[in-house]
């Protein structure tokens, strides 16, 4: 029996980021395990902490070591491997151990077990159909949606209805009162859709799919564990391959985690997994309460399920016998956490898999440049699916040069060609999507006559507009005044690029008064159900045109859409971030993939001031290889990731002076840390204002470091953390780290 426990106390402060030792009282000797949450005296308070290690070796004067007060009854012991993973995250992404522990234990406190409910029809299906028709007539979309699903499925889990279906509990209760549905209550944990028979909808894999599945299975059975990159065009049947591999490992008593970006975690996707695996599957999503999430984690721990599907945080499902982690749409930026520790789910999954002897499958139609680079260099094994299962041709794609439009006197955001095609589709009663690929803040300035964009001469990223007519680089702080005429062609049509979805809606309505228009952006989706509401209205053909930001291009199938218009591809191309071409290529490829999903062929129009940019040209040709080669050349030239590694250090303070001084002092120090850390060359860029230099009265300054090796940056981070801890100038300055940042700062 160990005498002492090393404990991380539950206070996220740099200064307390170490373990504290406590004595284990006799009465708790048998029950204390690593991972447990306990209460301890701290100063003159009682606080909670996690046991991270048990030992017989006192680290202080034995007399002075205090006793653990009690075990926090509601705590669940987290597995020691999750603590090890937290340790790895802390080291590789910065922040405190407490931050890291909180990330790997998303639900800390045991909530009262929620009552599980399901809903079923309690009238004859004919009667339900009449009721459904009535609801459709009255435009009661939520009621209609629920009835439709119940007619199809018989009964549904309450959480599935209020979560994925997006139907509120008030709607269910109203239908119960009418005597149309019944709510069944159960108190024990149960599977979300237990009535579905397992294996019902299994597809026979085609040749390409079989080859991929066989390769992974054979290696798995031979004990080979590694990371695979499954590169397969949309609709090539990746999900079927995932399910085949999950079946293979679960048959051997292992478990699997499937990460899917929340926005693509649709009811249909979830249903496909349920249909195949029945009650062995569970899902996590951000709409669940802490208690509901806790339930799912508990089910995983108890071995009631062996497949967990969910966004980033599902990675920490406490499975003990993990065999496989799948990351679908691996290029998605939502896999990078925006909170400390700013971990990337892809790298963290690979580390968790390594610790537990599991394999990882990364899947995408447009792999991230970072992953493709690793696949090419042999760190990952590349697998390909080159054909769509249903042999549907890819849509045709044309690029419209907006500079030409201006030359012909058209100053509207709709080019003549796009307007003509919209007119045509409206006549044919087919649907149209207009896409504004705005991402983050696009504060760039460009010439509408020649397309010239103001860029930083040092970093080759777009300069951003600031108050007082200044143009600033957010990597290095380079600054120049905003020009009145184009430095390239002399035109006066040089200005910031401003076009919002609302403005476009106005223009479209004016031009096509007969069209029924829906708009989807942050404003129209603020409510919990706004998002699903608009999408289902469009799917039910209650509108002809859907205008929106990236939300509209991900993972939704609208078979009646035959025209997709990208209004200004430049919006994502000039965001002042080295990854802008990569994002643009991905967004355009995805947007194009929205056209022609049904029986009718699709057409795509990409409007731009930069019609020869490789990210736009290659996206219009769906030429990933071509894009990748050019993009890698650019990264090599500029030493951007994945060629080198980038560390962003953010200094924030309520006082601008303090933030700037903190950043400057640290920058100076960094150079000496770098000298001591490695013999290799390190570049420092900045300090400069962050992209959003002031948020909620907090000023933010950034420093970038570039080094060839990631671990060199980790060493510098460690020294920087120590310096900050020991220096009282940082009392009012918060400093955090972001390795290979995804969204800039
Ligand atoms: P991806 O994940 O690559 O986009 P999916 O797995 O979703 O592709 O497959 C696209 C569509 O093709 C789905 O409707 C799926 O059910 C169907 N499908 C996939 N594989 C097969 C197959 N071998 N036979 C018949 N249909 C298939
Ligand atoms: Zn110009
Ligand atoms: Zn610069």
XYZ file of C-alpha atoms and ligand atoms in Angstrom:
774
model
C 0.000 0.000 0.000
C 1.346 3.343 -0.994
C 1.702 5.898 1.738
C 1.546 9.081 -0.313
C -0.384 10.441 -3.242
C 0.890 13.055 -5.663
C -1.938 15.342 -6.537
C -2.668 17.998 -9.130
C -4.839 20.597 -7.475
C -7.837 21.962 -9.271
C -6.572 25.487 -9.839
C -5.450 26.503 -13.314
C -2.590 28.783 -12.510
C 0.879 28.688 -13.908
C 2.380 28.999 -10.435
C 0.570 25.936 -9.116
C 1.372 23.766 -12.068
C 3.097 20.970 -10.214
C 2.081 18.029 -8.087
C 1.547 18.358 -4.354
C 2.102 15.454 -2.030
C -0.419 14.295 0.564
C -0.500 11.420 2.997
C -3.106 8.725 2.450
C -5.049 8.145 5.682
C -5.406 4.508 6.798
C -9.146 4.449 6.205
C -8.700 5.391 2.533
C -5.689 3.194 1.885
C -7.610 0.538 0.021
C -9.810 2.800 -2.052
C -7.428 5.427 -3.425
C -6.385 4.848 -7.034
C -4.694 6.949 -9.679
C -7.190 9.169 -11.445
C -9.429 9.683 -8.463
C -10.668 13.084 -7.429
C -10.041 13.904 -3.791
C -10.463 16.741 -1.353
C -7.325 18.141 0.281
C -6.406 21.013 2.590
C -4.697 23.821 0.714
C -3.565 26.861 2.669
C -6.573 27.442 4.853
C -9.051 26.144 2.284
C -10.264 22.769 1.143
C -9.949 22.169 -2.550
C -10.212 19.240 -4.927
C -7.454 17.625 -6.937
C -6.622 14.569 -9.006
C -4.417 11.747 -7.840
C -1.794 11.339 -10.542
C 0.661 9.041 -8.783
C 0.917 6.803 -5.703
C 4.267 6.487 -4.005
C 6.065 5.438 -0.821
C 8.662 8.136 -1.139
C 8.018 11.359 0.753
C 9.103 14.421 -1.181
C 9.097 16.820 1.765
C 9.682 16.740 5.435
C 7.350 13.916 6.482
C 6.036 15.895 9.404
C 4.746 18.608 7.129
C 2.843 16.433 4.662
C -0.883 16.899 5.154
C -3.548 14.252 4.853
C -6.102 13.735 2.132
C -9.459 14.656 3.619
C -11.754 12.478 1.577
C -12.563 11.007 -1.795
C -14.976 13.142 -3.760
C -17.847 10.724 -3.961
C -19.077 11.883 -7.305
C -15.774 11.471 -9.059
C -15.038 8.754 -11.544
C -11.549 7.341 -11.563
C -10.027 8.170 -14.907
C -7.795 5.619 -16.394
C -4.131 6.113 -15.877
C -3.557 6.174 -19.623
C -5.754 9.239 -19.951
C -3.583 10.932 -17.344
C -0.545 9.966 -19.364
C -2.230 11.398 -22.447
C -2.956 14.616 -20.543
C 0.726 14.776 -19.664
C 1.654 14.415 -23.307
C -0.815 17.163 -24.260
C 0.514 19.511 -21.639
C 4.053 18.996 -22.860
C 3.258 19.334 -26.554
C 0.687 22.117 -26.507
C 1.432 24.122 -23.365
C -0.921 25.162 -20.569
C -1.155 23.590 -17.132
C -1.647 19.946 -16.199
C -4.976 20.908 -14.756
C -6.081 22.344 -18.112
C -4.982 19.139 -19.781
C -6.748 16.909 -17.249
C -9.949 18.869 -17.675
C -9.743 18.274 -21.399
C -9.381 14.518 -21.197
C -12.104 14.225 -18.557
C -14.886 16.220 -20.164
C -17.352 15.281 -17.480
C -15.875 15.601 -14.087
C -18.846 15.276 -11.846
C -21.290 12.508 -11.693
C -24.708 13.847 -12.472
C -27.851 12.136 -11.355
C -28.595 9.440 -13.918
C -31.090 10.994 -16.293
C -34.276 9.209 -16.987
C -34.210 7.689 -20.434
C -37.227 8.122 -22.576
C -38.334 7.054 -25.966
C -41.237 8.128 -28.101
C -43.503 5.934 -30.208
C -46.667 6.319 -32.223
C -49.842 5.273 -30.447
C -52.223 5.560 -33.363
C -52.595 3.506 -36.505
C -50.030 4.462 -39.191
C -52.860 5.625 -41.484
C -54.044 8.024 -38.851
C -50.485 9.201 -38.280
C -50.170 9.865 -41.998
C -53.301 11.993 -41.939
C -51.925 13.901 -39.001
C -48.676 14.362 -40.917
C -50.492 15.765 -43.953
C -52.317 18.151 -41.648
C -49.062 19.349 -40.120
C -47.485 19.884 -43.525
C -50.506 21.915 -44.606
C -50.255 24.078 -41.497
C -46.474 24.438 -41.923
C -45.843 22.807 -38.564
C -42.442 21.623 -39.763
C -41.191 20.297 -36.432
C -44.295 18.168 -35.858
C -44.154 16.925 -39.414
C -40.511 15.989 -39.057
C -41.174 13.986 -35.906
C -44.158 12.150 -37.376
C -42.252 11.367 -40.519
C -39.365 9.889 -38.532
C -41.718 7.890 -36.305
C -43.573 6.485 -39.299
C -40.237 5.384 -40.674
C -38.599 4.105 -37.488
C -41.479 3.049 -35.244
C -39.965 4.521 -32.107
C -37.205 6.972 -31.349
C -34.950 7.826 -28.467
C -35.880 11.111 -26.812
C -32.356 12.500 -27.154
C -32.264 11.638 -30.807
C -35.436 13.637 -31.378
C -34.375 16.676 -29.387
C -30.763 16.400 -30.532
C -30.208 15.274 -34.091
C -33.760 15.750 -35.298
C -33.855 19.171 -33.715
C -37.444 18.829 -32.487
C -38.153 20.461 -29.132
C -39.671 18.655 -26.170
C -42.659 21.019 -26.326
C -43.524 19.620 -29.735
C -43.346 16.034 -28.449
C -45.539 16.918 -25.463
C -48.091 18.621 -27.719
C -48.385 15.488 -29.837
C -48.658 13.389 -26.687
C -51.533 15.545 -25.506
C -53.257 15.045 -28.833
C -52.933 11.322 -28.259
C -50.775 10.762 -31.346
C -47.557 9.707 -29.642
C -46.682 8.080 -26.369
C -43.636 8.785 -24.229
C -42.091 5.629 -22.765
C -39.981 6.070 -19.682
C -37.167 3.856 -18.536
C -34.793 4.423 -15.702
C -31.829 2.285 -16.613
C -29.221 3.153 -19.187
C -30.239 1.963 -22.534
C -29.132 2.075 -26.063
C -30.326 4.956 -28.198
C -31.942 2.874 -30.941
C -32.115 -0.637 -29.640
C -35.020 -1.808 -31.758
C -33.081 -1.636 -35.001
C -31.842 -5.012 -36.005
C -28.116 -5.202 -36.417
C -26.584 -5.783 -39.815
C -29.747 -4.864 -41.634
C -28.341 -2.371 -44.076
C -24.939 -3.781 -44.752
C -23.578 -2.928 -48.203
C -21.516 -5.294 -50.257
C -18.258 -3.446 -50.813
C -17.118 -2.795 -54.357
C -13.683 -3.739 -55.621
C -11.864 -0.582 -54.555
C -13.474 -0.563 -51.125
C -12.661 -4.225 -50.626
C -9.030 -3.675 -51.478
C -8.699 -0.860 -48.964
C -10.522 -2.777 -46.226
C -8.494 -5.933 -46.846
C -5.219 -4.042 -46.640
C -6.006 -2.588 -43.232
C -7.535 -5.799 -41.876
C -4.579 -7.922 -42.940
C -2.115 -5.523 -41.321
C -4.237 -5.282 -38.209
C -4.332 -9.044 -37.844
C -0.591 -9.197 -38.374
C -0.206 -6.898 -35.386
C 0.770 -3.867 -37.428
C -0.546 -0.640 -35.951
C -0.180 2.582 -37.875
C -1.867 5.665 -39.273
C -3.595 5.423 -42.641
C -4.732 8.283 -44.816
C -7.803 7.267 -46.781
C -8.086 9.679 -49.677
C -11.389 9.193 -51.419
C -13.603 11.579 -53.372
C -16.965 12.448 -51.811
C -19.369 9.583 -52.329
C -16.621 7.042 -52.916
C -17.875 4.984 -49.987
C -15.416 5.864 -47.228
C -18.044 5.516 -44.525
C -18.810 1.954 -45.650
C -15.108 1.147 -45.378
C -14.971 2.634 -41.872
C -17.865 0.448 -40.809
C -16.257 -2.650 -42.261
C -13.073 -1.969 -40.287
C -14.970 -1.163 -37.104
C -16.780 -4.492 -37.437
C -13.432 -6.210 -37.804
C -11.897 -4.808 -34.638
C -15.042 -5.017 -32.501
C -15.405 -8.688 -33.415
C -12.041 -9.108 -31.715
C -13.327 -7.489 -28.533
C -11.781 -4.090 -29.253
C -13.429 -0.690 -29.328
C -13.526 2.082 -31.895
C -13.877 5.852 -31.815
C -15.202 7.733 -34.852
C -14.609 11.482 -34.975
C -16.881 13.441 -37.282
C -17.097 17.255 -37.347
C -20.210 18.309 -35.476
C -21.645 20.003 -38.552
C -21.476 16.728 -40.520
C -22.849 14.641 -37.658
C -26.290 14.512 -39.203
C -29.183 12.286 -38.325
C -28.582 10.289 -41.516
C -24.937 9.660 -40.696
C -25.709 8.529 -37.178
C -28.485 6.262 -38.455
C -26.108 4.482 -40.807
C -23.963 3.455 -37.853
C -26.970 2.427 -35.775
C -28.305 0.363 -38.613
C -25.108 -1.548 -38.811
C -24.129 -1.839 -35.162
C -27.355 -1.351 -33.246
C -27.001 -0.897 -29.515
C -23.203 -1.112 -29.483
C -23.000 2.487 -30.717
C -23.302 5.715 -28.838
C -22.969 9.324 -29.857
C -21.745 12.505 -28.250
C -22.673 15.978 -29.335
C -22.433 19.466 -27.943
C -26.177 19.730 -27.402
C -26.124 17.026 -24.759
C -26.122 18.055 -21.142
C -23.125 17.212 -18.980
C -25.185 14.427 -17.454
C -26.058 12.895 -20.794
C -22.436 12.947 -21.841
C -21.430 11.414 -18.565
C -23.910 8.584 -19.158
C -22.336 7.789 -22.480
C -18.855 7.763 -20.979
C -20.042 5.518 -18.207
C -21.561 3.120 -20.724
C -18.227 3.054 -22.520
C -16.393 2.267 -19.296
C -18.821 -0.448 -18.337
C -18.371 -2.092 -21.720
C -21.986 -1.599 -22.772
C -20.920 -0.014 -26.020
C -17.865 -0.356 -28.170
C -18.281 2.369 -30.758
C -18.384 6.072 -29.929
C -19.200 8.645 -32.580
C -18.780 12.332 -31.969
C -16.814 15.535 -32.509
C -13.315 16.278 -31.183
C -14.001 15.496 -27.525
C -15.202 11.945 -28.271
C -11.514 11.153 -28.637
C -11.333 10.893 -24.850
C -13.964 8.184 -24.496
C -12.669 5.944 -21.695
C -12.370 2.728 -23.670
C -9.831 0.341 -22.220
C -9.289 -1.842 -25.238
C -9.178 0.634 -28.026
C -8.478 -0.879 -31.436
C -9.251 1.833 -33.946
C -9.681 5.599 -34.174
C -11.264 7.019 -37.308
C -11.149 10.721 -38.133
C -13.493 11.574 -40.954
C -13.011 14.855 -42.849
C -9.580 14.989 -41.266
C -8.795 18.350 -42.912
C -11.512 20.132 -40.913
C -10.265 22.991 -38.745
C -12.701 22.077 -35.976
C -10.312 19.292 -34.970
C -8.022 21.913 -33.519
C -9.076 23.090 -30.086
C -9.403 26.807 -29.496
C -9.002 26.400 -25.752
C -5.861 25.710 -23.763
C -4.366 23.211 -24.366
C -4.784 23.994 -28.051
C -4.462 20.411 -29.134
C -5.052 18.935 -32.559
C -7.318 15.895 -32.417
C -5.401 14.270 -35.253
C -2.017 14.316 -33.496
C -3.573 13.533 -30.144
C -5.469 10.582 -31.634
C -2.253 9.234 -33.066
C -0.611 9.511 -29.643
C -3.568 7.873 -27.870
C -3.520 5.080 -30.450
C 0.211 4.613 -29.926
C -0.254 4.339 -26.170
C -3.040 1.811 -26.493
C -1.939 -0.213 -29.475
C -4.616 1.003 -31.861
C -4.576 2.063 -35.512
C -5.774 5.383 -36.900
C -7.626 6.050 -40.148
C -7.745 9.627 -41.433
C -10.304 10.094 -44.185
C -10.915 12.995 -46.563
C -11.715 13.951 -50.144
C -9.343 16.896 -49.765
C -6.702 15.839 -47.228
C -4.892 18.530 -45.285
C -1.545 19.415 -46.821
C 0.051 18.319 -43.526
C -1.427 14.817 -43.690
C -0.789 14.345 -47.378
C 2.818 15.350 -46.823
C 3.135 12.704 -44.111
C 1.514 10.123 -46.366
C 3.910 10.963 -49.190
C 6.904 10.777 -46.880
C 5.800 7.379 -45.596
C 4.868 8.377 -42.052
C 1.243 7.469 -42.881
C 0.144 4.790 -45.270
C -1.824 6.220 -48.203
C -4.977 4.396 -49.354
C -7.156 5.601 -52.197
C -10.741 5.415 -53.402
C -10.800 7.018 -56.831
C -14.389 6.498 -57.974
C -17.820 7.498 -56.838
C -19.925 4.471 -55.915
C -22.883 5.538 -57.988
C -20.910 6.587 -61.058
C -22.362 10.068 -61.001
C -20.304 12.479 -63.048
C -18.639 15.327 -61.189
C -20.277 18.683 -61.867
C -18.973 20.949 -64.619
C -17.252 24.011 -63.333
C -16.520 27.407 -64.855
C -14.565 30.367 -63.554
C -15.870 33.896 -64.114
C -13.381 36.754 -64.119
C -14.920 39.611 -62.141
C -12.379 42.083 -63.559
C -13.902 41.491 -66.981
C -17.340 42.197 -65.547
C -16.140 45.565 -64.326
C -14.646 46.307 -67.743
C -18.064 45.656 -69.230
C -19.656 48.009 -66.777
C -21.197 45.416 -64.464
C -20.540 46.410 -60.879
C -23.008 43.978 -59.341
C -21.898 41.020 -57.240
C -23.716 38.798 -59.751
C -21.850 38.282 -63.021
C -23.824 38.153 -66.257
C -23.122 34.435 -66.572
C -24.246 33.554 -63.052
C -27.400 35.670 -63.395
C -28.234 33.939 -66.671
C -27.876 30.496 -65.110
C -29.954 31.474 -62.063
C -32.701 32.654 -64.405
C -32.543 29.342 -66.241
C -32.791 27.230 -63.059
C -35.652 29.292 -61.707
C -37.544 28.614 -64.930
C -36.841 24.890 -64.644
C -37.835 24.900 -60.977
C -34.477 23.527 -59.917
C -32.648 24.736 -56.829
C -29.662 27.040 -56.486
C -27.077 27.578 -53.761
C -25.105 30.810 -53.540
C -22.066 30.531 -51.400
C -20.072 33.253 -49.714
C -16.857 31.689 -48.513
C -16.191 34.250 -45.866
C -13.864 32.924 -43.233
C -12.687 34.801 -40.224
C -12.032 38.452 -40.865
C -11.219 39.265 -44.452
C -9.778 42.714 -44.053
C -7.802 42.633 -47.287
C -7.611 45.381 -49.893
C -7.710 44.552 -53.574
C -8.027 46.192 -56.957
C -11.262 45.447 -58.742
C -9.752 46.397 -62.093
C -6.705 44.118 -62.095
C -7.152 41.877 -59.053
C -3.961 43.004 -57.336
C -3.966 42.272 -53.587
C -1.786 44.117 -51.077
C 0.579 41.619 -49.476
C 3.333 41.617 -46.883
C 6.698 41.711 -48.658
C 8.188 39.457 -45.953
C 5.494 36.880 -45.248
C 3.600 36.682 -48.541
C 0.231 36.866 -46.810
C -2.411 39.555 -47.363
C -2.188 42.742 -45.343
C -5.184 43.612 -43.190
C -7.015 46.922 -43.058
C -6.749 48.837 -39.790
C -8.117 52.114 -38.488
C -6.329 55.246 -39.624
C -5.783 53.917 -43.132
C -3.025 51.506 -42.129
C -2.359 48.123 -43.725
C -0.766 45.628 -41.312
C 0.768 42.149 -41.553
C -0.428 39.907 -38.734
C 2.640 37.740 -38.764
C 5.447 40.256 -38.605
C 3.800 43.592 -37.890
C 4.942 45.179 -41.177
C 2.878 48.281 -41.877
C 2.147 50.607 -44.789
C -0.477 53.239 -45.561
C -3.525 52.190 -47.554
C -2.966 53.324 -51.166
C -5.468 55.508 -53.031
C -4.659 53.962 -56.383
C -3.608 50.472 -57.377
C 0.195 50.106 -57.204
C -0.016 47.639 -60.058
C -2.346 49.245 -62.650
C -3.108 52.712 -61.293
C -6.863 52.152 -61.081
C -8.877 53.974 -58.438
C -11.088 50.923 -57.876
C -8.969 49.717 -55.002
C -10.681 49.114 -51.698
C -11.548 46.709 -48.935
C -13.672 43.805 -50.008
C -17.003 43.952 -48.266
C -19.952 41.778 -49.102
C -22.198 40.128 -46.545
C -24.905 37.537 -46.949
C -27.541 40.120 -46.141
C -26.372 42.401 -48.938
C -26.417 39.498 -51.361
C -29.902 38.514 -50.317
C -31.007 42.071 -51.150
C -29.355 42.019 -54.547
C -30.795 38.616 -55.417
C -34.310 39.548 -54.324
C -34.163 42.728 -56.353
C -32.926 40.970 -59.440
C -35.237 37.928 -59.158
C -38.366 39.107 -57.391
C -40.152 35.845 -58.231
C -37.595 33.686 -56.400
C -38.121 32.341 -52.897
C -34.881 33.013 -51.029
C -33.495 31.574 -47.791
C -30.439 32.896 -46.024
C -28.237 30.935 -43.651
C -25.532 32.633 -41.617
C -24.715 33.328 -37.996
C -27.661 35.729 -37.716
C -30.314 33.354 -38.980
C -29.041 30.325 -37.078
C -28.618 31.846 -33.670
C -31.411 29.830 -32.135
C -30.782 26.204 -31.278
C -32.943 24.891 -34.054
C -32.403 27.628 -36.634
C -29.775 25.656 -38.452
C -31.804 22.462 -38.973
C -34.887 24.531 -39.665
C -33.443 26.331 -42.674
C -31.847 23.203 -44.075
C -35.034 21.178 -43.844
C -37.066 23.991 -45.404
C -34.669 24.048 -48.319
C -34.669 20.243 -48.567
C -38.492 20.343 -48.687
C -38.169 22.760 -51.581
C -39.806 25.603 -49.724
C -37.256 27.900 -51.380
C -35.485 28.204 -54.734
C -32.270 29.835 -53.609
C -30.227 29.247 -50.489
C -27.628 31.910 -49.714
C -25.073 31.218 -47.044
C -21.599 30.923 -45.614
C -19.632 27.681 -45.270
C -22.393 26.249 -43.119
C -24.349 25.416 -46.250
C -21.676 23.416 -48.030
C -20.892 20.735 -45.502
C -22.381 17.310 -45.606
C -25.884 18.062 -46.798
C -27.539 16.377 -49.705
C -29.980 18.406 -51.772
C -30.775 16.352 -54.865
C -32.641 19.223 -56.552
C -29.665 21.594 -56.491
C -28.211 21.847 -59.981
C -26.406 25.176 -59.711
C -23.877 26.334 -57.152
C -22.494 29.866 -57.363
C -19.388 30.883 -55.438
C -19.752 34.647 -55.238
C -16.166 35.668 -54.547
C -13.594 32.955 -54.144
C -11.149 35.676 -53.077
C -12.848 36.048 -49.697
C -11.141 32.993 -48.284
C -8.018 33.427 -50.367
C -6.794 36.647 -48.798
C -7.345 36.252 -45.074
C -3.766 37.034 -44.063
C -2.953 33.427 -43.187
C -0.516 31.129 -44.963
C -3.151 28.389 -45.094
C -5.570 30.528 -47.110
C -5.004 28.703 -50.437
C -5.513 25.334 -48.747
C -8.805 26.431 -47.177
C -9.929 27.956 -50.431
C -9.226 24.784 -52.352
C -11.122 22.724 -49.780
C -14.101 25.068 -49.612
C -14.422 25.360 -53.379
C -14.138 21.607 -53.881
C -16.783 21.054 -51.232
C -19.070 23.718 -52.633
C -18.760 22.229 -56.095
C -19.619 18.843 -54.622
C -23.045 20.232 -53.615
C -24.206 20.472 -57.227
C -25.663 17.502 -59.025
C -26.172 15.103 -56.115
C -29.456 13.856 -57.537
C -30.390 12.585 -60.965
C -29.786 15.923 -62.717
C -26.246 16.974 -63.631
C -24.741 19.873 -61.718
C -23.045 23.089 -62.720
C -20.757 25.348 -60.700
C -19.766 28.966 -61.263
C -16.810 30.399 -59.368
C -16.557 34.193 -59.480
C -13.179 35.716 -58.691
C -10.769 38.579 -59.276
C -7.932 36.081 -59.353
C -8.988 33.538 -61.999
C -5.540 32.093 -62.502
C -4.763 31.354 -58.845
C -3.860 27.670 -58.560
C -6.185 27.017 -55.621
C -9.124 28.194 -57.733
C -8.104 26.617 -61.025
C -7.276 23.257 -59.454
C -10.476 23.232 -57.400
C -12.487 23.857 -60.569
C -10.795 20.808 -62.087
C -11.085 18.775 -58.869
C -7.333 18.277 -59.217
C -6.029 17.605 -55.712
C -2.625 16.368 -56.859
C -1.994 19.477 -58.938
C -2.991 21.709 -56.062
C -0.867 19.823 -53.546
C 2.302 20.078 -55.655
C 2.014 23.847 -56.055
C 1.034 24.414 -52.462
C 3.993 22.430 -51.193
C 6.363 24.502 -53.349
C 5.012 27.627 -51.686
C 5.374 26.149 -48.199
C 8.931 25.111 -48.985
C 9.806 28.555 -50.231
C 8.405 30.253 -47.135
C 9.345 27.489 -44.642
C 5.753 27.198 -43.489
C 4.347 23.930 -42.065
C 4.454 21.047 -42.868
C 7.999 21.791 -44.047
C 8.860 23.599 -40.821
C 6.874 24.082 -37.638
C 5.277 27.227 -36.355
C 4.667 28.317 -32.773
C 2.318 31.161 -32.022
C 2.734 32.878 -28.670
C -0.092 35.104 -27.605
C 0.247 37.787 -24.944
C -3.005 39.280 -23.698
C -3.731 41.987 -21.185
C -6.305 44.592 -20.308
C -3.546 47.154 -20.624
C -2.076 47.564 -24.081
C 1.240 48.704 -22.591
C 1.524 45.570 -20.493
C 0.654 43.284 -23.394
C 3.218 44.922 -25.658
C 5.945 45.057 -23.023
C 5.291 41.460 -22.084
C 5.542 40.422 -25.707
C 8.685 42.451 -26.338
C 10.455 41.172 -23.268
C 9.533 37.627 -24.090
C 10.622 38.073 -27.701
C 14.041 39.192 -26.542
C 14.332 36.204 -24.217
C 13.141 33.806 -26.900
C 16.209 34.471 -28.956
C 18.450 33.341 -26.122
C 16.218 30.340 -25.349
C 16.535 29.415 -28.970
C 20.303 29.567 -28.857
C 20.362 27.310 -25.856
C 17.698 24.954 -27.117
C 19.201 23.778 -30.326
C 21.917 24.246 -32.829
C 19.362 24.679 -35.574
C 18.177 27.960 -36.984
C 15.085 29.548 -35.576
C 13.184 32.485 -36.997
C 11.251 34.876 -34.869
C 8.528 37.016 -36.427
C 6.849 39.827 -34.491
C 5.712 40.891 -31.922
C 2.730 42.316 -33.785
C -0.962 42.983 -33.180
C -3.130 39.901 -33.331
C -5.622 39.686 -36.225
C -8.243 40.818 -33.781
C -6.026 43.140 -31.798
C -8.571 43.924 -29.122
C -11.417 41.715 -27.934
C -13.648 42.659 -25.009
C -11.090 45.261 -23.978
C -8.308 42.688 -23.900
C -5.309 43.610 -26.038
C -3.550 40.821 -27.863
C -0.024 40.682 -29.227
C 1.482 37.804 -31.121
C 4.925 36.375 -31.696
C 5.630 33.623 -34.200
C 8.563 31.255 -34.078
C 9.561 29.050 -36.973
C 11.813 26.029 -36.498
C 12.427 22.894 -38.455
C 11.668 20.517 -35.589
C 8.569 20.531 -33.442
C 10.449 19.414 -30.349
C 12.736 22.441 -30.588
C 9.673 24.629 -30.252
C 8.483 22.525 -27.310
C 11.795 23.151 -25.540
C 11.496 26.879 -26.135
C 7.917 26.797 -24.872
C 9.066 25.100 -21.657
C 11.665 27.785 -21.050
C 9.221 30.539 -21.870
C 6.681 29.101 -19.406
C 9.312 29.015 -16.717
C 10.412 32.571 -17.466
C 6.847 33.802 -17.225
C 6.235 31.933 -13.981
C 9.272 33.486 -12.385
C 8.814 37.022 -13.650
C 6.398 39.312 -11.858
C 5.931 41.536 -14.928
C 3.504 38.908 -16.207
C 1.075 39.279 -13.327
C -1.407 41.080 -15.573
C -0.432 39.391 -18.805
C -1.779 36.028 -19.889
C 0.462 34.101 -22.228
C -0.562 31.042 -24.166
C 0.834 28.881 -26.904
C -0.534 27.524 -30.127
C 1.514 25.008 -32.107
C 0.980 25.045 -35.868
C -2.052 27.302 -35.420
C -4.995 26.801 -37.712
C -6.900 30.041 -37.545
C -4.146 32.526 -36.932
C -4.635 34.633 -33.854
P -18.205 8.893 -48.504
O -18.149 8.626 -47.026
O -16.925 8.590 -49.212
O -18.754 10.228 -48.884
P -20.396 7.018 -48.419
O -19.849 5.862 -47.657
O -21.277 7.962 -47.719
O -19.213 7.814 -49.127
O -21.118 6.428 -49.697
C -21.867 7.239 -50.599
C -23.176 6.544 -50.907
O -22.933 5.312 -51.602
C -23.975 6.182 -49.687
O -25.338 6.383 -49.976
C -23.680 4.705 -49.479
O -24.747 4.053 -48.837
C -23.493 4.222 -50.888
N -22.547 3.110 -50.970
C -21.298 3.087 -50.454
N -20.687 1.919 -50.717
C -21.579 1.181 -51.454
C -21.541 -0.115 -52.056
N -20.469 -0.884 -51.972
N -22.637 -0.518 -52.729
C -23.724 0.277 -52.823
N -23.823 1.488 -52.292
C -22.764 1.961 -51.594
Zn -5.031 47.270 -60.292
Zn 4.765 40.021 -42.671
